[in-house]
PDB file of C-alpha atoms in Angstrom:
ATOM      1  CA  MET A   1      38.534  29.194  -0.080  1.00 55.00           C
ATOM      2  CA  ASN A   2      34.972  29.943  -1.237  1.00 56.00           C
ATOM      3  CA  LYS A   3      32.625  32.417   0.434  1.00 53.00           C
ATOM      4  CA  ILE A   4      30.748  29.723   2.376  1.00 53.00           C
ATOM      5  CA  SER A   5      33.980  28.311   3.797  1.00 52.00           C
ATOM      6  CA  LYS A   6      35.163  31.764   4.791  1.00 49.00           C
ATOM      7  CA  LEU A   7      31.823  32.462   6.477  1.00 48.00           C
ATOM      8  CA  MET A   8      31.977  29.185   8.412  1.00 51.00           C
ATOM      9  CA  LEU A   9      35.553  29.928   9.500  1.00 48.00           C
ATOM     10  CA  PHE A  10      34.510  33.398  10.669  1.00 46.00           C
ATOM     11  CA  ILE A  11      31.615  31.979  12.682  1.00 48.00           C
ATOM     12  CA  MET A  12      33.901  29.399  14.319  1.00 49.00           C
ATOM     13  CA  ILE A  13      36.398  32.115  15.273  1.00 45.00           C
ATOM     14  CA  VAL A  14      33.630  34.256  16.803  1.00 41.00           C
ATOM     15  CA  ILE A  15      32.273  31.296  18.789  1.00 46.00           C
ATOM     16  CA  ALA A  16      35.760  30.413  20.046  1.00 43.00           C
ATOM     17  CA  THR A  17      36.416  34.009  21.074  1.00 41.00           C
ATOM     18  CA  VAL A  18      33.123  34.271  22.960  1.00 39.00           C
ATOM     19  CA  THR A  19      33.776  30.943  24.691  1.00 41.00           C
ATOM     20  CA  VAL A  20      37.237  31.965  25.861  1.00 36.00           C
ATOM     21  CA  HIS A  21      35.876  35.293  27.132  1.00 40.00           C
ATOM     22  CA  ALA A  22      33.105  33.520  29.001  1.00 39.00           C
ATOM     23  CA  GLN A  23      35.629  31.237  30.676  1.00 38.00           C
ATOM     24  CA  THR A  24      38.261  33.821  31.539  1.00 35.00           C
ATOM     25  CA  GLY A  25      36.508  37.166  31.457  1.00 42.00           C
ATOM     26  CA  ALA A  26      33.625  38.817  33.216  1.00 43.00           C
ATOM     27  CA  ASP A  27      32.229  35.682  34.841  1.00 61.00           C
ATOM     28  CA  GLN A  28      35.462  35.360  36.807  1.00 84.00           C
ATOM     29  CA  ASN A  29      34.666  38.632  38.547  1.00 95.00           C
ATOM     30  CA  LEU A  30      32.253  39.192  41.385  1.00 98.00           C
ATOM     31  CA  SER A  31      29.080  40.822  40.120  1.00 98.00           C
ATOM     32  CA  THR A  32      28.287  44.375  41.138  1.00 98.00           C
ATOM     33  CA  LYS A  33      25.702  43.005  43.587  1.00 98.00           C
ATOM     34  CA  GLN A  34      28.192  40.550  45.079  1.00 98.00           C
ATOM     35  CA  GLN A  35      30.756  43.315  45.522  1.00 98.00           C
ATOM     36  CA  ALA A  36      28.125  45.386  47.322  1.00 98.00           C
ATOM     37  CA  ILE A  37      27.350  42.444  49.608  1.00 98.00           C
ATOM     38  CA  VAL A  38      31.020  42.152  50.561  1.00 98.00           C
ATOM     39  CA  ARG A  39      31.276  45.850  51.412  1.00 98.00           C
ATOM     40  CA  ILE A  40      27.998  46.017  53.341  1.00 98.00           C
ATOM     41  CA  ALA A  41      28.785  42.903  55.369  1.00 98.00           C
ATOM     42  CA  ALA A  42      32.344  43.954  56.178  1.00 98.00           C
ATOM     43  CA  LEU A  43      31.423  47.489  57.202  1.00 98.00           C
ATOM     44  CA  THR A  44      28.482  46.305  59.297  1.00 98.00           C
ATOM     45  CA  GLY A  45      30.719  43.831  61.099  1.00 98.00           C
ATOM     46  CA  ARG A  46      33.318  46.521  61.629  1.00 98.00           C
ATOM     47  CA  GLY A  47      30.783  49.100  62.823  1.00 98.00           C
ATOM     48  CA  SER A  48      31.872  51.758  60.309  1.00 98.00           C
ATOM     49  CA  LEU A  49      28.436  53.296  60.005  1.00 98.00           C
ATOM     50  CA  GLU A  50      29.177  56.465  58.013  1.00 97.00           C
ATOM     51  CA  GLN A  51      30.986  54.480  55.356  1.00 98.00           C
ATOM     52  CA  LEU A  52      28.227  51.876  55.537  1.00 98.00           C
ATOM     53  CA  LYS A  53      25.641  54.515  54.571  1.00 98.00           C
ATOM     54  CA  GLU A  54      27.474  55.115  51.303  1.00 98.00           C
ATOM     55  CA  GLU A  55      27.683  51.412  50.526  1.00 98.00           C
ATOM     56  CA  LEU A  56      24.022  50.823  51.376  1.00 98.00           C
ATOM     57  CA  ASN A  57      23.093  53.444  48.796  1.00 98.00           C
ATOM     58  CA  ALA A  58      25.495  51.861  46.327  1.00 98.00           C
ATOM     59  CA  GLY A  59      24.041  48.415  46.983  1.00 98.00           C
ATOM     60  CA  LEU A  60      20.517  49.608  46.253  1.00 98.00           C
ATOM     61  CA  GLU A  61      21.714  51.316  43.097  1.00 98.00           C
ATOM     62  CA  ALA A  62      23.440  48.067  42.084  1.00 98.00           C
ATOM     63  CA  GLY A  63      20.086  46.289  42.183  1.00 98.00           C
ATOM     64  CA  LEU A  64      20.017  44.637  45.599  1.00 98.00           C
ATOM     65  CA  THR A  65      16.512  44.636  47.054  1.00 98.00           C
ATOM     66  CA  VAL A  66      15.674  46.053  50.465  1.00 98.00           C
ATOM     67  CA  ASN A  67      15.038  42.551  51.797  1.00 98.00           C
ATOM     68  CA  GLN A  68      18.339  41.231  50.435  1.00 98.00           C
ATOM     69  CA  ILE A  69      20.268  43.986  52.195  1.00 98.00           C
ATOM     70  CA  LYS A  70      18.296  43.466  55.404  1.00 98.00           C
ATOM     71  CA  GLU A  71      19.156  39.777  55.190  1.00 98.00           C
ATOM     72  CA  VAL A  72      22.859  40.559  54.734  1.00 98.00           C
ATOM     73  CA  ILE A  73      22.833  42.737  57.847  1.00 98.00           C
ATOM     74  CA  VAL A  74      20.844  40.205  59.867  1.00 98.00           C
ATOM     75  CA  HIS A  75      23.260  37.428  58.818  1.00 98.00           C
ATOM     76  CA  VAL A  76      26.136  39.511  60.184  1.00 98.00           C
ATOM     77  CA  TYR A  77      24.922  39.072  63.765  1.00 97.00           C
ATOM     78  CA  ALA A  78      25.828  35.367  63.701  1.00 97.00           C
ATOM     79  CA  TYR A  79      29.483  36.378  63.450  1.00 97.00           C
ATOM     80  CA  ALA A  80      29.766  39.910  64.862  1.00 97.00           C
ATOM     81  CA  GLY A  81      26.923  39.964  67.380  1.00 97.00           C
ATOM     82  CA  PHE A  82      23.548  41.669  67.769  1.00 97.00           C
ATOM     83  CA  PRO A  83      24.952  45.165  68.516  1.00 98.00           C
ATOM     84  CA  ARG A  84      26.732  45.437  65.144  1.00 98.00           C
ATOM     85  CA  SER A  85      23.783  43.972  63.267  1.00 98.00           C
ATOM     86  CA  ILE A  86      21.203  46.181  64.956  1.00 98.00           C
ATOM     87  CA  ARG A  87      23.300  49.307  64.356  1.00 98.00           C
ATOM     88  CA  GLY A  88      23.577  48.279  60.725  1.00 98.00           C
ATOM     89  CA  LEU A  89      19.794  47.896  60.459  1.00 98.00           C
ATOM     90  CA  GLN A  90      19.260  51.285  62.097  1.00 98.00           C
ATOM     91  CA  THR A  91      21.674  52.830  59.599  1.00 98.00           C
ATOM     92  CA  PHE A  92      19.809  51.179  56.744  1.00 98.00           C
ATOM     93  CA  MET A  93      16.511  52.564  58.039  1.00 98.00           C
ATOM     94  CA  THR A  94      18.009  56.057  57.900  1.00 98.00           C
ATOM     95  CA  VAL A  95      19.254  55.504  54.353  1.00 98.00           C
ATOM     96  CA  LEU A  96      15.834  54.297  53.188  1.00 98.00           C
ATOM     97  CA  ASP A  97      14.090  57.269  54.824  1.00 98.00           C
ATOM     98  CA  GLU A  98      16.503  59.688  53.132  1.00 98.00           C
ATOM     99  CA  ARG A  99      15.990  58.042  49.741  1.00 98.00           C
ATOM    100  CA  LYS A 100      12.211  58.058  50.178  1.00 97.00           C
ATOM    101  CA  SER A 101      12.267  61.774  51.012  1.00 97.00           C
ATOM    102  CA  LYS A 102      13.987  62.292  47.658  1.00 97.00           C
ATOM    103  CA  GLY A 103      11.291  60.364  45.835  1.00 97.00           C
ATOM    104  CA  VAL A 104      13.260  57.134  45.440  1.00 97.00           C
ATOM    105  CA  ASN A 105      11.086  54.029  45.754  1.00 94.00           C
ATOM    106  CA  ASP A 106      13.360  51.046  46.362  1.00 97.00           C
ATOM    107  CA  VAL A 107      12.307  47.503  45.505  1.00 98.00           C
ATOM    108  CA  MET A 108      11.417  45.480  48.602  1.00 98.00           C
ATOM    109  CA  GLY A 109      12.029  42.063  47.022  1.00 98.00           C
ATOM    110  CA  ASN A 110      10.971  38.619  48.182  1.00 97.00           C
ATOM    111  CA  GLU A 111      10.483  37.546  51.771  1.00 97.00           C
ATOM    112  CA  ALA A 112      11.864  34.205  52.958  1.00 98.00           C
ATOM    113  CA  SER A 113       9.807  31.217  51.800  1.00 97.00           C
ATOM    114  CA  PRO A 114       7.987  29.137  54.429  1.00 95.00           C
ATOM    115  CA  ILE A 115       9.875  26.032  55.595  1.00 93.00           C
ATOM    116  CA  GLU A 116       7.882  22.946  54.676  1.00 92.00           C
ATOM    117  CA  ASP A 117      10.387  20.312  55.805  1.00 92.00           C
ATOM    118  CA  ASP A 118       9.014  18.376  58.802  1.00 92.00           C
ATOM    119  CA  SER A 119      12.387  17.083  59.986  1.00 95.00           C
ATOM    120  CA  SER A 120      14.030  18.581  63.066  1.00 96.00           C
ATOM    121  CA  LYS A 121      15.994  21.813  62.842  1.00 96.00           C
ATOM    122  CA  TYR A 122      19.113  19.909  63.883  1.00 96.00           C
ATOM    123  CA  ASP A 123      18.757  17.457  61.000  1.00 95.00           C
ATOM    124  CA  ARG A 124      17.963  20.235  58.523  1.00 97.00           C
ATOM    125  CA  GLY A 125      20.950  22.237  59.703  1.00 96.00           C
ATOM    126  CA  LYS A 126      23.229  19.220  59.488  1.00 95.00           C
ATOM    127  CA  ALA A 127      22.063  18.532  55.931  1.00 96.00           C
ATOM    128  CA  ILE A 128      22.791  22.138  54.928  1.00 97.00           C
ATOM    129  CA  LEU A 129      26.236  22.005  56.534  1.00 96.00           C
ATOM    130  CA  ASP A 130      26.979  18.726  54.749  1.00 95.00           C
ATOM    131  CA  THR A 131      26.060  20.433  51.476  1.00 96.00           C
ATOM    132  CA  LEU A 132      28.260  23.439  52.207  1.00 97.00           C
ATOM    133  CA  LEU A 133      31.205  21.248  53.192  1.00 94.00           C
ATOM    134  CA  ASP A 134      30.558  18.924  50.255  1.00 90.00           C
ATOM    135  CA  SER A 135      31.071  16.044  52.663  1.00 85.00           C
ATOM    136  CA  PRO A 136      28.786  14.293  55.190  1.00 85.00           C
ATOM    137  CA  GLN A 137      29.870  14.775  58.796  1.00 78.00           C
ATOM    138  CA  ARG A 138      30.044  11.420  60.569  1.00 79.00           C
ATOM    139  CA  GLY A 139      31.655  10.017  63.684  1.00 73.00           C
ATOM    140  CA  PRO A 140      31.986  11.369  67.237  1.00 80.00           C
ATOM    141  CA  GLN A 141      32.304  15.082  67.910  1.00 81.00           C
ATOM    142  CA  THR A 142      35.826  16.445  68.335  1.00 83.00           C
ATOM    143  CA  GLY A 143      37.467  19.719  69.306  1.00 90.00           C
ATOM    144  CA  TYR A 144      35.196  22.491  70.538  1.00 89.00           C
ATOM    145  CA  SER A 145      32.097  20.424  69.626  1.00 88.00           C
ATOM    146  CA  SER A 146      33.211  17.751  72.073  1.00 89.00           C
ATOM    147  CA  PHE A 147      34.331  20.275  74.678  1.00 95.00           C
ATOM    148  CA  ALA A 148      31.007  22.176  74.592  1.00 94.00           C
ATOM    149  CA  PRO A 149      28.400  20.031  72.787  1.00 92.00           C
ATOM    150  CA  VAL A 150      25.681  22.635  73.211  1.00 95.00           C
ATOM    151  CA  ILE A 151      27.382  25.045  70.808  1.00 95.00           C
ATOM    152  CA  GLU A 152      27.412  22.341  68.145  1.00 93.00           C
ATOM    153  CA  ILE A 153      23.641  22.051  68.589  1.00 94.00           C
ATOM    154  CA  PHE A 154      23.246  25.823  68.351  1.00 95.00           C
ATOM    155  CA  LEU A 155      25.296  25.885  65.146  1.00 94.00           C
ATOM    156  CA  LYS A 156      23.228  23.176  63.477  1.00 95.00           C
ATOM    157  CA  GLU A 157      19.808  24.376  64.648  1.00 96.00           C
ATOM    158  CA  HIS A 158      20.247  28.127  64.509  1.00 96.00           C
ATOM    159  CA  LEU A 159      23.048  29.118  62.161  1.00 96.00           C
ATOM    160  CA  PHE A 160      22.613  26.466  59.492  1.00 96.00           C
ATOM    161  CA  ALA A 161      18.847  25.954  59.853  1.00 96.00           C
ATOM    162  CA  ASP A 162      17.263  29.192  61.080  1.00 96.00           C
ATOM    163  CA  ILE A 163      19.615  31.450  59.115  1.00 97.00           C
ATOM    164  CA  PHE A 164      21.144  29.608  56.135  1.00 97.00           C
ATOM    165  CA  GLU A 165      17.791  27.991  55.326  1.00 96.00           C
ATOM    166  CA  ARG A 166      16.225  31.378  54.572  1.00 97.00           C
ATOM    167  CA  ASP A 167      16.222  31.713  50.781  1.00 97.00           C
ATOM    168  CA  VAL A 168      16.375  35.507  50.560  1.00 98.00           C
ATOM    169  CA  LEU A 169      20.091  34.989  49.904  1.00 98.00           C
ATOM    170  CA  THR A 170      21.783  32.079  48.154  1.00 98.00           C
ATOM    171  CA  TYR A 171      24.430  29.950  49.868  1.00 98.00           C
ATOM    172  CA  LYS A 172      27.038  31.706  47.713  1.00 98.00           C
ATOM    173  CA  GLU A 173      25.845  35.126  48.879  1.00 98.00           C
ATOM    174  CA  ARG A 174      25.711  34.003  52.520  1.00 98.00           C
ATOM    175  CA  GLU A 175      29.268  32.726  52.351  1.00 98.00           C
ATOM    176  CA  LEU A 176      30.401  36.043  50.898  1.00 98.00           C
ATOM    177  CA  VAL A 177      28.724  37.758  53.849  1.00 98.00           C
ATOM    178  CA  THR A 178      30.433  35.367  56.256  1.00 98.00           C
ATOM    179  CA  VAL A 179      33.998  35.689  54.956  1.00 98.00           C
ATOM    180  CA  SER A 180      33.600  39.460  54.699  1.00 98.00           C
ATOM    181  CA  VAL A 181      32.573  39.798  58.346  1.00 98.00           C
ATOM    182  CA  LEU A 182      35.304  37.413  59.494  1.00 98.00           C
ATOM    183  CA  ALA A 183      37.961  39.364  57.607  1.00 98.00           C
ATOM    184  CA  ALA A 184      36.679  42.658  58.993  1.00 98.00           C
ATOM    185  CA  ILE A 185      36.640  41.641  62.653  1.00 97.00           C
ATOM    186  CA  GLY A 186      39.983  39.801  62.461  1.00 96.00           C
ATOM    187  CA  GLY A 187      41.547  37.267  64.807  1.00 96.00           C
ATOM    188  CA  VAL A 188      39.370  34.376  63.575  1.00 97.00           C
ATOM    189  CA  GLU A 189      41.616  32.935  60.875  1.00 97.00           C
ATOM    190  CA  PRO A 190      40.684  29.245  61.447  1.00 96.00           C
ATOM    191  CA  MET A 191      37.003  30.041  60.883  1.00 97.00           C
ATOM    192  CA  LEU A 192      37.862  32.221  57.880  1.00 98.00           C
ATOM    193  CA  GLN A 193      39.845  29.345  56.428  1.00 98.00           C
ATOM    194  CA  SER A 194      36.888  26.982  56.817  1.00 96.00           C
ATOM    195  CA  HIS A 195      34.482  29.368  55.146  1.00 98.00           C
ATOM    196  CA  LEU A 196      36.848  30.199  52.281  1.00 98.00           C
ATOM    197  CA  LYS A 197      36.895  26.464  51.550  1.00 97.00           C
ATOM    198  CA  ILE A 198      33.101  26.505  51.584  1.00 98.00           C
ATOM    199  CA  CYS A 199      33.146  29.461  49.184  1.00 98.00           C
ATOM    200  CA  LEU A 200      34.952  27.256  46.677  1.00 98.00           C
ATOM    201  CA  ASN A 201      32.489  24.417  47.331  1.00 97.00           C
ATOM    202  CA  VAL A 202      29.474  26.611  46.528  1.00 97.00           C
ATOM    203  CA  GLY A 203      30.920  27.873  43.262  1.00 97.00           C
ATOM    204  CA  LEU A 204      32.989  30.973  43.949  1.00 98.00           C
ATOM    205  CA  THR A 205      36.254  30.940  42.023  1.00 97.00           C
ATOM    206  CA  ALA A 206      39.808  31.640  43.129  1.00 97.00           C
ATOM    207  CA  ASP A 207      39.786  34.846  41.066  1.00 97.00           C
ATOM    208  CA  GLN A 208      36.558  36.001  42.697  1.00 98.00           C
ATOM    209  CA  LEU A 209      37.982  35.365  46.159  1.00 98.00           C
ATOM    210  CA  GLN A 210      41.130  37.306  45.260  1.00 98.00           C
ATOM    211  CA  GLN A 211      38.814  40.142  44.233  1.00 98.00           C
ATOM    212  CA  TYR A 212      37.027  39.844  47.588  1.00 98.00           C
ATOM    213  CA  VAL A 213      40.387  40.366  49.306  1.00 98.00           C
ATOM    214  CA  GLY A 214      40.885  43.516  47.226  1.00 98.00           C
ATOM    215  CA  ILE A 215      37.499  44.839  48.344  1.00 98.00           C
ATOM    216  CA  ILE A 216      38.418  44.185  51.976  1.00 98.00           C
ATOM    217  CA  LYS A 217      41.600  46.192  51.421  1.00 98.00           C
ATOM    218  CA  THR A 218      39.771  49.249  50.068  1.00 98.00           C
ATOM    219  CA  SER A 219      36.807  49.030  52.456  1.00 97.00           C
ATOM    220  CA  ILE A 220      38.410  47.907  55.722  1.00 98.00           C
ATOM    221  CA  GLY A 221      42.178  48.171  55.508  1.00 98.00           C
ATOM    222  CA  LYS A 222      45.481  46.756  54.324  1.00 98.00           C
ATOM    223  CA  LYS A 223      46.167  44.800  57.520  1.00 98.00           C
ATOM    224  CA  GLU A 224      42.861  42.921  57.350  1.00 98.00           C
ATOM    225  CA  ALA A 225      43.257  42.295  53.635  1.00 98.00           C
ATOM    226  CA  ASN A 226      46.778  40.911  54.068  1.00 98.00           C
ATOM    227  CA  SER A 227      45.542  38.524  56.745  1.00 98.00           C
ATOM    228  CA  ALA A 228      42.650  37.369  54.539  1.00 98.00           C
ATOM    229  CA  LYS A 229      44.985  36.983  51.578  1.00 98.00           C
ATOM    230  CA  SER A 230      47.368  34.849  53.597  1.00 98.00           C
ATOM    231  CA  VAL A 231      44.530  32.550  54.652  1.00 98.00           C
ATOM    232  CA  LEU A 232      43.154  32.401  51.098  1.00 98.00           C
ATOM    233  CA  ASN A 233      46.570  31.563  49.636  1.00 98.00           C
ATOM    234  CA  GLY A 234      46.841  28.657  52.077  1.00 98.00           C
ATOM    235  CA  VAL A 235      43.390  27.392  51.102  1.00 98.00           C
ATOM    236  CA  LEU A 236      44.154  27.598  47.389  1.00 97.00           C
ATOM    237  CA  LYS A 237      47.546  25.927  47.839  1.00 96.00           C
ATOM    238  CA  ASN A 238      45.992  22.959  49.619  1.00 91.00           C
ATOM    239  CA  LYS A 239      42.934  22.761  47.391  1.00 82.00           C
TER     240      LYS A 239
END
């Protein structure tokens, strides 16, 4: 084998190695920012404010902007209520004041872009939900939507239009917020199941969701993590 052939073989081996690593390595893990989002959302939903202070600092150090973290905490209210979300925001204000007093100037980041779509909020919300579910929702309402139609309107117009439409966070990041809050508050396994399916639809991998369960275990507790893992295993089995 001449030198040129050996060089070509070496290059091919390097390319193959890099490709395998890209497919099975770091990109199968949640990024540092995504891990911070999981912790901040879960602890806000749980109301563990002292622990939340530590994770808010860690999230800023990981590169999340002030507006991204505010958006995470605001998103939490859709699943854990205004009291938890407001207490989370108040805690974040304290953290920012403390960091500023130490000379730390955190990046504010982008605000939400103006909505230029002229269609109704209901139609916009329905379109977003169809995208998240990867399937258009047709036919008559069933279940709770039929029992209380007004909540179905609220979900479309407020949750999936007013909140999900804000581009400070991506759909992937918003779903991480959602499943983290649901795991932390517990007792809402059917909703957790639905949103874990959406996580897969928006591009999160099975390995990343297993890692999310591990973060719930260390941040919230073994009981909550075991429940989330059970739901996730069912979702992956029926995928």
